[in-house]
Every structure is written in structure tokens, then in C-alpha cells.
Amino acid sequence: IEAESVRRYDAIIVGAGFSGLYQLHLLRDRLGLSVRVLEAADGIGGTWYWNRYPGARCDSESYYYSYSFSRELEDEWEWSERYPEHGEIRRYLDHVADRFDLRRDIQLETRVTGAAYDEAQNRWTVTTESGERVQAQFLITAVGCLSTANVPAIPGLETFAGAWYHTGRWPHDGVDFTGKRVGLIGTGSTGIQAAPVIAEQAAHLTVFQRTANYSVPARNGPMDDRFKAWVRENSAELRRKAREATNGHPFDFHDRSALDVSPEEREAIYEAAWERGGLRFRAAFRDILLDPDANETASEFIRAKIRSIVKDPETAETLTPRDHLFATKRPPIDTNYFETFNRDNVRLVNLKAAPIEAIVPEGVRTRDATYPLDIIVFATGFDALTGPLLKLNLRGRDGIALQDVWAAGPRSYLGLQVPGFPNLFTMTGPGSPSVLTNMPVAIEQHAEWIAGCIAHLRERGLERIEATPEAAETWGAAVNEAASATLLPMASSSWYLGANVPGKPRVFMPYAGGMARYRGICEDVAAQGYDGFALR
Ligand code: NA7
């Protein structure tokens, strides 16, 4: 009786953001599978459903932070700004869902609380918060990498008399800062986007900084007609460039070393890159992420900019990053971040000098002062990459739990499959290059590779695919090796390493060998009949 009440599909996808939507389209409309998408929120959009904090916008430019699989979709959609704001991205994804008739297979307000693989039936049973159970041969997680909010366990939070929010769980009707004393904890990409916007509204803003950060101006602005026309004309070329780039952005890395030019020429190149703004500042020289001396020239250029923008010398010094090199942590881009500290209603608190000890009813108490606040905003990031997957309580063959398999850090093959978890695909998982890439490029590659893999199985009458432990071992070594070839592992406080979450294993999680190389490896694996996987 029980078995009959359980609905069955060919595939279940968890999450209805960029990844889940495209994966649904491919599996249902190209492969003809029966597919169900389970989504916790009451709307689609994933990351962009939750992240509605003031100033939230994408750091990739709008004309390439979008799907490339449909020319018609591209032609009919117009972006309004150089960097898309969160609401505009949601409208885009809503449009995609309608255009490809995706909604009828998306079940909203359905939080997955567990999934277990049954070897005898070769089937995954997925359990939801409401106790519903659904089954499928294939389970695909499209849960994002930065979707599990990290709210630090600061003693006394529950005693706070005001209101507090995490940026990744922002109230949909917004937060009114008018006349309020606001404390903002965290100066990563999120805090750096939010601070200038909050400062304009609030009576007073206190920014609590643990690690000073580099930031480059985004130079956001409206997409004017000339630029739109240029994008349309060059769209095919821009998409090709993005697909073939190391990082999924359609920009060219300079072919010179920062150390091969005269100091004057270098300064001029950095100055031009600063004026142009955005993540492509990194591309000013080819070796900024490879050679510490080359990087130091970029780091020093930004430090000098901070000193020139921020009027109060002590505040400027506190804002100047010295404990890590530029872009070894995810580099933020901003609109008036450093300028914000010249406002009379903004104060910077250096947590390195006096850490937060507690939250008290009236505000935040550090080792040497109490800061009275009405609102606390936690821009404290996420339990990145592994957090969203571990929360699903996945159990593979013989009941093994992903929590146990990953106790010392994530292990996977290509970031897409974990040994012991047959027919489970982890889109943008740890071990994939996604978080180091313009996300939609990585997502389209993952979705197409997974669809290709399932098609391969079906064509050959095969039912099961599972990464071998040896392949995962080798891939783990490749991930380490790729990271070691860059400066990325040098930043000891980076979320790439899990360092932002106390107690999390320190393992460099993303594949840093570049999206282009990764794509080639995945294609080779498929061409060799899914080398490194056991097929049955
Ligand atoms: P990030 O980049 O992880 O930044 C979180 C910030 O919060 C960072 O400055 C942290 O300092 C700080 N933080 C974290 N925990 C604490 C505690 N306990 N006390 C004080 N300060 C703390 O998250 P974002 O949301 O900004 O960005 C995430 C990604 O989203 C971003 O990289 C883009 O890819 C988009 P720390 O540096 O750890 O010392």
C-alpha cells in the first residue's frame, strides 16, 4: 500500500534556481524523462530568491550572467544595467520558467529533509519536511553553493532587543533602516555591496570588520542603447569566449606579466583597469593569481587607492588588507564602498583589535566597547559548497551517510558524483570549478554533461552509474594540484577553504584548474565511455 502512495519519477531535482531550471528543461524536453523539481521556497530563483538585501546584485555582467542555450531567449530579453540587480535576475528566471513551461513540474514550498538510495530497487527515495516521499532513479542536487546561511554563534544573540537579519535570508518586504542605528557584521562581497546602501538610509551605520578586503569599483550603470546593440552584434563571439575562458567571463587576460613592464606602464594599466572596473581587474596581467610578486603590485595598487579615497588615516589603515593578497579570497566589487567611510554617520570597528565578545540587549559588545544598535545585519557568508549538500541528509549504498563520508572534507569525482552514491549528481558541488567561474557557464556545462550521461545510460540499457573510489581519489589530487598552482590557498580566512565556519575541515574545495580545462576533462571522460565511473 505504501509503495503505491509514493510518487515515482525518472529524475528528481532539488532546487529551482539557475541549475535546477535548466536541468529540468534538458531532462524533460530533450530526453523525455519524467522529472519533479522540489524547491523549499515559495518561488523560483534559488540564490536570488533569498538574497534580497540592500545592494544585492550580481558581480558578473548581465549580458553574460544568463543562459546561452537558447538564441531566442537571448534575443527577447533586455537587461537594464551593467550588473543585474537581484529583482531583475528573478524576473529573468521567472520568464525562463514561463517560456519553457517549467512550472508545471516544479513543486514549491517543499523542503527536502532526506534522501536514501535503495540498492535492490536502484532508486532514490526523497523525504520532504511535510513527510511526503517521492522516488526516482536519478537524483540531482541543484541546491547552490552559497545557500546555507552562516550565522555565527555569538553568545547572547537571543537577548538582542532589536531586530537582526542574515543577508541570505532577507525579508521580502524589505527592512526599513530610516532613523535606525544599524550594525553590519562582515565585509565580504555582500557586506561591501550592502554598506553604502544602508548608510544612505540609516541614522547611523557601524561596520564590524574582521578581515580587511580588497575591492574594485564595479562601475555599474544603465545599459545604454549603443552597448545593447554591441552586445547583440557580438553575442555569439561573447558566448564563445565565455565558454572557452578559464573563469567563464568573456574577457581577455593580458598576456604579459605584471613584472615585465616598467612601473609607470604597470600603473597606467592598473589605472585603466580600475576605471573600467569589475572583476576583470584581475585580468590586467596574466600572473596576478599565479605569482606572489606580480600579485603584490596589484594588491599595493588597491591599498594605495584605499588610502587615497578614505579621508581618516586610521580608518584607511584599518580598511587596508595586509594579511592576504588580492583575489586570493573571492574579490568583491563595489559601488562607493570605501567612500562610505567618509560619511559622518558611518563608523568602522576593527574586530582584529577587539573581537566581538557578545551580543547584549542594547547591541554588540566587543572586548573594549559596547555599540548600541537597533538592527544587526549579518553579512557573514555561507557554509559554502558542502553545507547545502550535507543538509539534505543523503544516504548512499548500505546506508552510508554523506556526513560521514565527508567528515574530513568533501570527496567527489569531477565535483559531480560521490562514490557510494549511485545515480546522484551534485551540480556545482565541491570539486567543480563553479564558484571560481561565472556561474551560468559552469551550470550549463554541468546540466548538459549530466543529461548526456543519462542519455548514454538509457541508449545502452544501463541503469546505474557510480564514481569509483579510485577516480575520486585521483580527482581529489587534481583539485589539490590545481589549487597549489595558484595563490588561492594562501588566504587562510577564505570560504574556498571552509575557514569561515568554525570547525569545518580546512580543505580547498573548488577545482582551480579553470573552466575550460575542466570542460575538456569532462568531455574526455564521457568520450571514453565514462572513464572512472562504474556503469551497470
Ligand atoms: P563571505 O565572503 O564569506 O564574507 C563574510 C564576511 O563575514 C567576512 O568578512 C568574514 O570575515 C565575516 N565574518 C564571518 N564570521 C564572522 C564572525 N563570527 N565575526 C565577525 N565577522 C565574521 O560572504 P559574502 O556573503 O560576503 O559573500 C559570499 C559570496 O557570495 C561571495 O564570495 C560571492 O561569491 C558571492 P573573515 O573574512 O572570515 O575574517
Coordinates of C-alpha atoms and ligand atoms in Angstrom, one line a residue:
I1 CA 0.0 0.0 0.0
E2 CA 2.8 2.3 1.0
A3 CA 4.7 1.8 -2.3
E4 CA 1.6 2.8 -4.2
S5 CA 1.3 6.1 -2.4
V6 CA 4.8 7.1 -3.2
R7 CA 5.0 9.0 -6.5
R8 CA 7.8 7.9 -8.9
Y9 CA 9.8 9.8 -11.4
D10 CA 12.7 9.2 -13.6
A11 CA 14.5 12.1 -12.0
I12 CA 14.2 14.4 -9.0
I13 CA 15.9 17.7 -9.0
V14 CA 16.4 19.5 -5.7
G15 CA 16.3 23.3 -6.2
A16 CA 14.7 25.7 -8.7
G17 CA 17.5 28.2 -9.3
F18 CA 19.6 28.6 -12.4
S19 CA 20.8 25.0 -12.2
G20 CA 17.5 23.3 -11.5
L21 CA 15.6 25.1 -14.2
Y22 CA 18.0 24.3 -17.0
Q23 CA 18.4 20.7 -15.8
L24 CA 14.6 20.2 -15.8
H25 CA 14.4 21.6 -19.3
L26 CA 17.1 19.3 -20.6
L27 CA 15.9 16.1 -18.9
R28 CA 12.2 16.6 -19.6
D29 CA 12.2 18.3 -23.0
R30 CA 15.3 16.8 -24.7
L31 CA 15.4 13.4 -23.1
G32 CA 11.7 12.9 -22.4
L33 CA 12.1 11.9 -18.8
S34 CA 9.5 12.4 -16.1
V35 CA 11.0 14.9 -13.7
R36 CA 10.0 16.6 -10.5
V37 CA 11.7 19.6 -9.1
L38 CA 11.4 20.1 -5.3
E39 CA 12.0 23.6 -4.1
A40 CA 11.9 24.8 -0.5
A41 CA 11.0 28.4 -1.3
D42 CA 7.6 29.6 -2.4
G43 CA 9.0 30.9 -5.6
I44 CA 11.8 30.0 -8.1
G45 CA 15.2 31.8 -8.3
G46 CA 17.4 29.9 -5.8
T47 CA 20.2 32.2 -4.6
W48 CA 18.3 35.2 -6.0
Y49 CA 15.1 34.2 -4.2
W50 CA 16.8 34.5 -0.9
N51 CA 19.4 37.2 -1.4
R52 CA 17.3 40.4 -1.4
Y53 CA 19.5 42.5 0.9
P54 CA 20.1 46.2 0.0
G55 CA 22.5 46.5 -2.8
A56 CA 22.3 42.8 -3.8
R57 CA 23.4 42.4 -7.4
C58 CA 25.5 40.1 -9.4
D59 CA 29.2 40.7 -9.9
S60 CA 29.1 39.1 -13.4
E61 CA 27.8 41.5 -16.1
S62 CA 24.2 40.9 -17.1
Y63 CA 24.7 40.1 -20.7
Y64 CA 26.7 37.0 -19.8
Y65 CA 25.2 36.2 -16.5
S66 CA 22.4 34.4 -18.3
Y67 CA 21.7 31.2 -20.2
S68 CA 23.3 30.8 -23.6
F69 CA 21.4 27.7 -24.7
S70 CA 18.6 29.5 -26.5
R71 CA 19.2 32.2 -29.0
E72 CA 15.5 33.2 -28.9
L73 CA 15.7 33.6 -25.1
E74 CA 18.7 35.8 -25.5
D75 CA 17.1 37.9 -28.2
E76 CA 13.9 38.6 -26.4
W77 CA 15.4 39.5 -23.0
E78 CA 16.8 43.0 -22.3
W79 CA 18.9 43.8 -19.3
S80 CA 18.7 47.3 -17.8
E81 CA 22.0 47.6 -16.1
R82 CA 25.6 46.5 -16.5
Y83 CA 25.3 44.4 -13.3
P84 CA 21.8 42.9 -12.8
E85 CA 20.1 43.6 -9.5
H86 CA 18.5 40.7 -7.6
G87 CA 14.9 41.6 -8.6
E88 CA 15.8 41.7 -12.3
I89 CA 17.5 38.3 -12.1
R90 CA 14.4 36.9 -10.5
R91 CA 12.2 38.4 -13.3
Y92 CA 14.6 36.8 -15.8
L93 CA 14.3 33.4 -14.2
D94 CA 10.5 33.7 -13.9
H95 CA 10.5 34.5 -17.6
V96 CA 12.6 31.4 -18.3
A97 CA 10.3 29.2 -16.3
D98 CA 7.2 30.5 -18.2
R99 CA 8.8 30.5 -21.6
F100 CA 9.9 26.8 -21.3
D101 CA 6.7 25.8 -19.4
L102 CA 8.8 24.6 -16.5
R103 CA 6.4 25.5 -13.6
R104 CA 4.1 22.5 -14.0
D105 CA 7.0 20.2 -12.9
I106 CA 8.2 22.4 -10.0
Q107 CA 6.8 21.7 -6.6
L108 CA 7.3 24.8 -4.4
E109 CA 7.3 25.0 -0.6
T110 CA 8.8 21.6 -0.4
R111 CA 11.9 21.3 1.6
V112 CA 13.9 18.1 1.2
T113 CA 15.0 16.7 4.6
G114 CA 16.5 13.4 3.5
A115 CA 17.2 11.1 0.6
A116 CA 18.3 7.5 0.6
Y117 CA 19.4 5.1 -2.1
D118 CA 17.9 1.6 -2.2
E119 CA 20.3 -0.8 -4.0
A120 CA 17.8 -3.5 -4.6
Q121 CA 15.4 -1.2 -6.4
N122 CA 18.2 1.1 -7.8
R123 CA 16.1 4.0 -6.6
W124 CA 16.4 7.1 -4.5
T125 CA 13.6 7.9 -2.0
V126 CA 13.4 11.5 -1.2
T127 CA 11.7 12.7 2.0
T128 CA 10.3 16.2 2.5
E129 CA 9.6 18.3 5.5
S130 CA 5.9 17.6 5.4
G131 CA 6.6 13.8 5.4
E132 CA 5.9 13.3 1.7
R133 CA 8.1 10.7 0.0
V134 CA 8.9 10.6 -3.7
Q135 CA 11.1 8.2 -5.7
A136 CA 13.3 8.4 -8.7
Q137 CA 16.1 6.6 -10.4
F138 CA 18.2 9.7 -10.7
L139 CA 18.7 12.4 -8.0
I140 CA 20.2 15.7 -9.0
T141 CA 21.1 18.3 -6.4
A142 CA 20.8 21.9 -7.7
V143 CA 21.0 23.4 -4.3
G144 CA 23.6 26.1 -4.9
C145 CA 27.0 26.7 -3.3
L146 CA 26.2 29.7 -1.2
S147 CA 22.8 28.9 0.1
T148 CA 23.3 27.8 3.7
A149 CA 23.5 30.9 5.8
N150 CA 26.3 31.2 8.3
V151 CA 25.1 33.0 11.3
P152 CA 27.9 33.0 13.8
A153 CA 27.2 31.5 17.2
I154 CA 27.8 34.7 19.1
P155 CA 26.7 34.4 22.8
G156 CA 23.7 36.5 23.6
L157 CA 22.1 36.8 20.2
E158 CA 18.8 35.7 21.6
T159 CA 18.9 38.6 24.1
F160 CA 19.2 41.3 21.5
A161 CA 16.3 43.8 21.9
G162 CA 16.4 44.9 18.3
A163 CA 15.9 43.0 15.1
W164 CA 18.6 41.0 13.3
Y165 CA 18.8 39.6 9.8
H166 CA 21.2 37.4 7.7
T167 CA 21.6 38.9 4.2
G168 CA 21.0 35.5 2.6
R169 CA 17.5 35.2 4.3
W170 CA 16.4 38.8 3.7
P171 CA 12.7 39.6 4.4
H172 CA 10.7 40.0 1.1
D173 CA 9.1 43.2 2.2
G174 CA 12.4 44.7 3.0
V175 CA 13.8 46.3 6.1
D176 CA 13.3 50.0 6.9
F177 CA 16.5 51.5 8.2
T178 CA 15.2 55.0 8.5
G179 CA 16.2 56.6 11.8
K180 CA 17.9 53.3 12.9
R181 CA 21.3 52.6 14.3
V182 CA 22.5 49.7 12.2
G183 CA 25.4 47.3 12.8
L184 CA 26.7 45.4 9.8
I185 CA 28.9 42.4 10.6
G186 CA 31.1 41.1 7.7
T187 CA 33.0 42.7 4.9
G188 CA 32.9 40.1 2.1
S189 CA 31.2 40.7 -1.3
T190 CA 27.8 41.0 0.5
G191 CA 28.8 43.5 3.3
I192 CA 30.7 45.6 0.7
Q193 CA 27.6 45.8 -1.5
A194 CA 25.2 46.5 1.4
A195 CA 27.1 49.0 3.5
P196 CA 26.8 52.0 1.1
V197 CA 23.1 51.5 0.6
I198 CA 22.3 51.0 4.3
A199 CA 24.4 54.1 5.2
E200 CA 22.3 56.2 2.9
Q201 CA 19.1 55.2 4.7
A202 CA 20.1 54.6 8.3
A203 CA 20.6 57.2 11.0
H204 CA 24.0 55.5 11.7
L205 CA 25.9 52.5 10.5
T206 CA 28.6 50.7 12.3
V207 CA 30.6 48.3 10.1
F208 CA 32.3 45.4 12.1
Q209 CA 35.3 44.2 10.1
R210 CA 37.2 41.1 10.9
T211 CA 39.4 40.8 7.7
A212 CA 40.0 43.9 5.6
N213 CA 39.2 43.3 2.0
Y214 CA 40.3 44.5 -1.4
S215 CA 37.6 45.8 -3.6
V216 CA 37.5 47.3 -7.0
P217 CA 34.8 49.7 -8.3
A218 CA 32.0 47.8 -10.2
R219 CA 31.2 50.9 -12.3
N220 CA 27.6 49.9 -12.6
G221 CA 25.3 51.9 -14.8
P222 CA 22.4 51.6 -17.2
M223 CA 22.9 49.5 -20.4
D224 CA 22.6 52.3 -23.0
D225 CA 21.4 51.6 -26.5
R226 CA 24.8 51.6 -28.1
F227 CA 26.1 49.0 -25.6
K228 CA 23.0 46.9 -26.0
A229 CA 23.4 46.9 -29.8
W230 CA 27.1 46.0 -29.4
V231 CA 26.1 43.0 -27.2
R232 CA 23.6 41.8 -29.7
E233 CA 26.0 42.1 -32.6
N234 CA 28.8 40.3 -30.7
S235 CA 26.7 37.9 -28.8
A236 CA 27.9 34.7 -30.4
E237 CA 31.5 35.7 -30.0
L238 CA 31.0 36.8 -26.4
R239 CA 29.4 33.4 -25.6
R240 CA 32.2 31.5 -27.3
K241 CA 34.7 33.5 -25.3
A242 CA 32.9 32.8 -22.0
R243 CA 32.7 29.1 -22.8
E244 CA 36.4 28.9 -23.6
A245 CA 37.7 31.1 -20.8
T246 CA 39.3 29.8 -17.6
N247 CA 36.7 31.6 -15.5
G248 CA 33.6 31.8 -17.7
H249 CA 33.8 35.5 -18.2
P250 CA 34.2 36.7 -21.8
F251 CA 37.2 38.9 -21.1
D252 CA 40.8 38.5 -22.2
F253 CA 43.6 38.1 -19.7
H254 CA 46.5 40.3 -20.6
D255 CA 49.3 38.2 -22.0
R256 CA 52.0 40.0 -20.1
S257 CA 53.5 39.5 -16.6
A258 CA 53.0 42.4 -14.2
L259 CA 56.7 42.2 -13.6
D260 CA 57.7 42.6 -17.3
V261 CA 56.6 46.2 -17.6
S262 CA 58.0 49.4 -16.2
P263 CA 56.4 50.7 -13.0
E264 CA 54.9 53.6 -15.0
E265 CA 53.4 51.3 -17.6
R266 CA 52.1 49.0 -14.9
E267 CA 50.5 51.9 -13.0
A268 CA 48.8 53.1 -16.2
I269 CA 47.4 49.6 -16.9
Y270 CA 46.1 49.2 -13.4
E271 CA 44.6 52.7 -13.5
A272 CA 42.8 51.9 -16.7
A273 CA 41.5 48.6 -15.2
W274 CA 40.4 50.5 -12.1
E275 CA 38.5 53.0 -14.2
R276 CA 36.9 50.2 -16.3
G277 CA 36.1 48.4 -13.0
G278 CA 34.6 45.0 -12.3
L279 CA 36.0 41.5 -11.8
R280 CA 38.1 41.9 -14.9
F281 CA 40.6 43.9 -12.9
R282 CA 42.2 40.5 -12.2
A283 CA 42.9 40.2 -15.9
A284 CA 45.1 43.2 -16.1
F285 CA 48.1 40.9 -16.1
R286 CA 48.3 37.2 -16.7
D287 CA 50.1 36.3 -13.5
I288 CA 48.1 38.1 -10.8
L289 CA 46.8 34.9 -9.4
L290 CA 49.9 32.9 -10.1
D291 CA 53.0 34.8 -8.9
P292 CA 53.1 36.5 -5.4
D293 CA 55.4 39.3 -6.6
A294 CA 53.1 40.1 -9.6
N295 CA 50.1 39.9 -7.2
E296 CA 51.8 42.3 -4.8
T297 CA 51.8 45.0 -7.4
A298 CA 48.0 44.7 -7.8
S299 CA 47.5 44.4 -4.1
E300 CA 49.6 47.5 -3.5
F301 CA 47.8 49.5 -6.2
I302 CA 44.5 48.8 -4.4
R303 CA 45.9 49.6 -1.0
A304 CA 47.1 53.0 -2.3
K305 CA 43.6 53.6 -3.7
I306 CA 42.0 52.9 -0.3
R307 CA 44.4 55.4 1.3
S308 CA 43.6 58.0 -1.4
I309 CA 39.8 57.6 -1.0
V310 CA 39.4 57.3 2.7
K311 CA 40.0 60.6 4.4
D312 CA 40.6 59.5 8.0
P313 CA 44.1 57.9 8.1
E314 CA 43.3 55.5 10.9
T315 CA 40.1 54.3 9.2
A316 CA 42.0 53.9 5.9
E317 CA 44.7 51.9 7.7
T318 CA 42.1 49.6 9.2
L319 CA 40.5 49.1 5.8
T320 CA 43.8 48.2 4.2
P321 CA 44.2 44.4 3.7
R322 CA 47.7 43.2 4.6
D323 CA 47.1 39.6 5.7
H324 CA 46.2 38.2 2.3
L325 CA 46.9 39.0 -1.4
F326 CA 44.3 40.5 -3.8
A327 CA 41.8 37.9 -5.2
T328 CA 43.1 35.0 -3.1
K329 CA 39.7 35.4 -1.4
R330 CA 36.8 36.0 -3.7
P331 CA 37.4 39.6 -4.8
P332 CA 34.4 41.9 -4.1
I333 CA 33.4 44.7 -6.5
D334 CA 31.6 47.7 -5.1
T335 CA 29.7 51.0 -5.6
N336 CA 31.2 53.6 -3.3
Y337 CA 32.3 51.2 -0.6
F338 CA 35.4 52.9 0.6
E339 CA 33.8 56.3 0.0
T340 CA 31.1 55.3 2.5
F341 CA 33.6 55.6 5.4
N342 CA 33.9 59.4 4.7
R343 CA 30.3 59.8 5.8
D344 CA 29.6 61.3 9.2
N345 CA 27.1 58.6 10.0
V346 CA 29.4 55.7 9.4
R347 CA 32.0 54.1 11.8
L348 CA 34.4 51.2 11.3
V349 CA 35.1 48.8 14.1
N350 CA 38.3 46.7 13.8
L351 CA 37.5 43.3 15.2
K352 CA 41.1 42.2 14.9
A353 CA 42.0 44.7 17.6
A354 CA 39.0 43.9 19.8
P355 CA 36.8 40.9 18.8
I356 CA 33.1 40.6 19.4
E357 CA 32.5 39.0 22.8
A358 CA 28.8 39.0 23.0
I359 CA 25.5 40.4 21.8
V360 CA 23.7 42.2 24.5
P361 CA 20.2 43.5 24.6
E362 CA 21.4 47.0 23.5
G363 CA 23.8 46.0 20.8
V364 CA 27.2 44.4 20.1
R365 CA 29.9 44.2 22.8
T366 CA 33.5 43.9 21.7
R367 CA 36.4 43.4 24.1
D368 CA 36.7 47.1 24.6
A369 CA 33.3 48.8 23.9
T370 CA 29.5 48.3 23.6
Y371 CA 27.9 49.6 20.4
P372 CA 24.2 50.4 20.9
L373 CA 22.2 49.2 17.9
D374 CA 18.6 48.9 16.7
I375 CA 19.3 46.4 13.9
I376 CA 22.1 43.9 13.3
V377 CA 22.8 42.7 9.7
F378 CA 24.8 39.6 9.4
A379 CA 26.7 39.6 6.2
T380 CA 28.7 36.7 7.5
G381 CA 28.5 34.5 4.4
F382 CA 27.7 30.8 4.0
D383 CA 28.6 27.3 4.8
A384 CA 29.8 27.2 1.2
L385 CA 29.7 24.2 -1.2
T386 CA 29.3 21.4 1.3
G387 CA 26.7 23.0 3.6
P388 CA 23.7 22.8 1.3
L389 CA 24.5 19.1 0.4
L390 CA 25.1 17.9 3.9
K391 CA 21.8 19.5 5.0
L392 CA 20.0 17.1 2.6
N393 CA 20.9 14.1 4.8
L394 CA 21.9 11.9 1.8
R395 CA 22.4 8.2 2.4
G396 CA 24.0 6.1 -0.3
R397 CA 24.6 2.4 -0.7
D398 CA 24.4 0.4 2.6
G399 CA 23.0 3.4 4.4
I400 CA 26.3 5.3 4.4
A401 CA 25.8 9.0 5.2
L402 CA 27.4 11.8 3.2
Q403 CA 28.1 13.5 6.6
D404 CA 30.4 10.5 7.4
V405 CA 32.0 10.2 4.0
W406 CA 32.8 13.9 4.0
A407 CA 33.7 14.2 7.7
A408 CA 37.3 15.1 6.8
G409 CA 36.3 17.2 3.8
P410 CA 34.5 16.6 0.5
R411 CA 35.5 13.8 -1.9
S412 CA 34.0 13.6 -5.3
Y413 CA 34.7 12.8 -8.9
L414 CA 34.6 15.9 -11.1
G415 CA 32.6 17.6 -8.4
L416 CA 29.6 15.7 -9.9
Q417 CA 29.5 12.3 -8.2
V418 CA 30.4 10.8 -4.9
P419 CA 31.5 7.1 -4.7
G420 CA 28.8 5.1 -2.8
F421 CA 26.0 7.4 -4.1
P422 CA 25.0 5.9 -7.4
N423 CA 22.8 7.9 -9.8
L424 CA 23.3 11.0 -7.6
F425 CA 24.6 14.1 -9.4
T426 CA 25.8 17.1 -7.5
M427 CA 25.6 20.2 -9.7
T428 CA 28.2 22.9 -8.8
G429 CA 29.4 20.6 -6.0
P430 CA 32.8 20.8 -4.2
G431 CA 35.5 19.7 -6.7
S432 CA 33.8 21.5 -9.6
P433 CA 35.1 24.9 -10.8
S434 CA 31.7 26.6 -10.4
V435 CA 32.4 29.1 -7.7
L436 CA 35.6 30.3 -9.4
T437 CA 33.6 30.7 -12.6
N438 CA 30.8 33.0 -14.0
M439 CA 28.2 30.6 -12.6
P440 CA 25.8 30.1 -15.6
V441 CA 28.7 28.9 -17.7
A442 CA 29.5 26.2 -15.2
I443 CA 25.8 25.4 -14.7
E444 CA 25.1 24.9 -18.4
Q445 CA 28.2 22.6 -18.6
H446 CA 27.1 20.6 -15.6
A447 CA 23.5 20.2 -16.8
E448 CA 24.5 19.3 -20.3
W449 CA 27.1 16.8 -19.1
I450 CA 24.6 15.1 -16.7
A451 CA 21.9 15.0 -19.4
G452 CA 24.4 13.5 -21.8
C453 CA 25.4 10.9 -19.2
I454 CA 21.8 9.9 -18.5
A455 CA 21.1 9.7 -22.3
H456 CA 24.2 7.4 -22.6
L457 CA 22.9 5.1 -20.0
R458 CA 19.4 4.9 -21.5
E459 CA 20.7 4.3 -25.0
R460 CA 22.7 1.3 -23.8
G461 CA 20.1 -0.1 -21.5
L462 CA 22.2 0.7 -18.5
E463 CA 20.6 1.8 -15.2
R464 CA 23.3 2.8 -12.8
I465 CA 26.4 5.0 -12.7
E466 CA 28.7 5.4 -9.8
A467 CA 32.0 7.1 -9.5
T468 CA 34.8 4.7 -8.4
P469 CA 36.8 5.5 -5.2
E470 CA 40.0 5.5 -7.3
A471 CA 38.6 8.1 -9.7
A472 CA 37.5 10.3 -6.7
E473 CA 41.0 9.9 -5.2
T474 CA 42.7 10.9 -8.4
W475 CA 40.3 13.9 -8.8
G476 CA 41.0 15.0 -5.2
A477 CA 44.7 15.0 -6.1
A478 CA 43.9 17.0 -9.2
V479 CA 41.9 19.6 -7.2
N480 CA 44.8 20.0 -4.8
E481 CA 47.3 20.2 -7.5
A482 CA 45.3 22.8 -9.4
A483 CA 44.9 24.9 -6.3
S484 CA 48.6 24.7 -5.5
A485 CA 49.5 26.0 -8.9
T486 CA 47.7 29.3 -7.9
L487 CA 47.9 31.7 -5.0
L488 CA 44.3 30.8 -3.9
P489 CA 45.2 28.5 -1.0
M490 CA 47.3 31.3 0.6
A491 CA 44.3 33.2 2.0
S492 CA 43.8 31.4 5.3
S493 CA 40.4 33.0 6.0
S494 CA 38.8 32.1 2.7
W495 CA 35.5 30.3 2.4
Y496 CA 37.1 28.4 -0.5
L497 CA 38.9 26.6 2.3
G498 CA 35.9 26.4 4.7
A499 CA 37.8 28.7 7.0
N500 CA 34.8 31.0 7.7
V501 CA 32.8 28.3 9.5
P502 CA 34.3 27.2 12.9
G503 CA 35.0 23.5 13.0
K504 CA 34.7 23.0 9.2
P505 CA 37.5 20.9 7.7
R506 CA 40.1 23.1 6.0
V507 CA 40.2 21.7 2.5
F508 CA 40.4 23.8 -0.6
M509 CA 37.1 22.8 -2.2
P510 CA 36.8 24.2 -5.8
Y511 CA 38.7 23.0 -8.8
A512 CA 41.0 25.8 -9.7
G513 CA 42.3 24.4 -13.0
G514 CA 39.9 26.6 -15.0
M515 CA 36.5 26.0 -16.5
A516 CA 38.0 25.4 -20.0
R517 CA 40.3 22.6 -18.8
Y518 CA 37.5 21.2 -16.7
R519 CA 35.1 21.1 -19.6
G520 CA 37.8 19.2 -21.7
I521 CA 38.3 16.7 -18.9
C522 CA 34.6 16.0 -18.6
E523 CA 34.2 15.6 -22.4
D524 CA 37.2 13.2 -22.4
V525 CA 35.7 11.2 -19.6
A526 CA 32.4 10.9 -21.5
A527 CA 34.1 10.1 -24.8
Q528 CA 35.9 7.2 -23.1
G529 CA 32.7 5.6 -22.0
Y530 CA 32.6 7.4 -18.7
D531 CA 36.0 6.6 -17.5
G532 CA 36.3 6.5 -13.7
F533 CA 32.6 5.5 -13.3
A534 CA 31.2 2.0 -12.9
L535 CA 28.2 1.5 -15.2
R536 CA 25.7 -1.2 -14.8
Ligands
NA7_1 P1 32.0 36.0 2.8 O1 32.7 36.3 1.6 O2 32.2 34.7 3.4 O3 32.2 37.1 3.8 C1 31.7 37.0 5.2 C2 32.2 38.1 6.0 O4 31.8 38.0 7.3 C3 33.8 38.2 6.1 O5 34.2 39.5 6.2 C4 34.0 37.4 7.4 O6 35.3 37.7 8.0 C5 32.9 37.9 8.2 N1 32.6 37.1 9.3 C6 32.2 35.8 9.3 N2 32.0 35.3 10.5 C7 32.3 36.3 11.4 C8 32.2 36.5 12.8 N3 31.9 35.4 13.6 N4 32.6 37.6 13.3 C9 32.9 38.7 12.5 N5 32.9 38.6 11.2 C10 32.6 37.4 10.6 O7 30.4 36.1 2.5 P2 29.6 37.0 1.5 O8 28.2 36.8 1.7 O9 30.1 38.4 1.6 O10 30.0 36.5 0.1 C11 29.8 35.2 -0.3 C12 29.9 35.0 -1.8 O11 28.7 35.4 -2.4 C13 31.0 35.9 -2.4 O12 32.2 35.4 -2.3 C14 30.5 35.9 -3.9 O13 30.9 34.7 -4.5 C15 29.0 35.9 -3.7 P3 36.6 36.8 7.6 O14 37.0 37.2 6.2 O15 36.1 35.4 7.7 O16 37.6 37.2 8.6

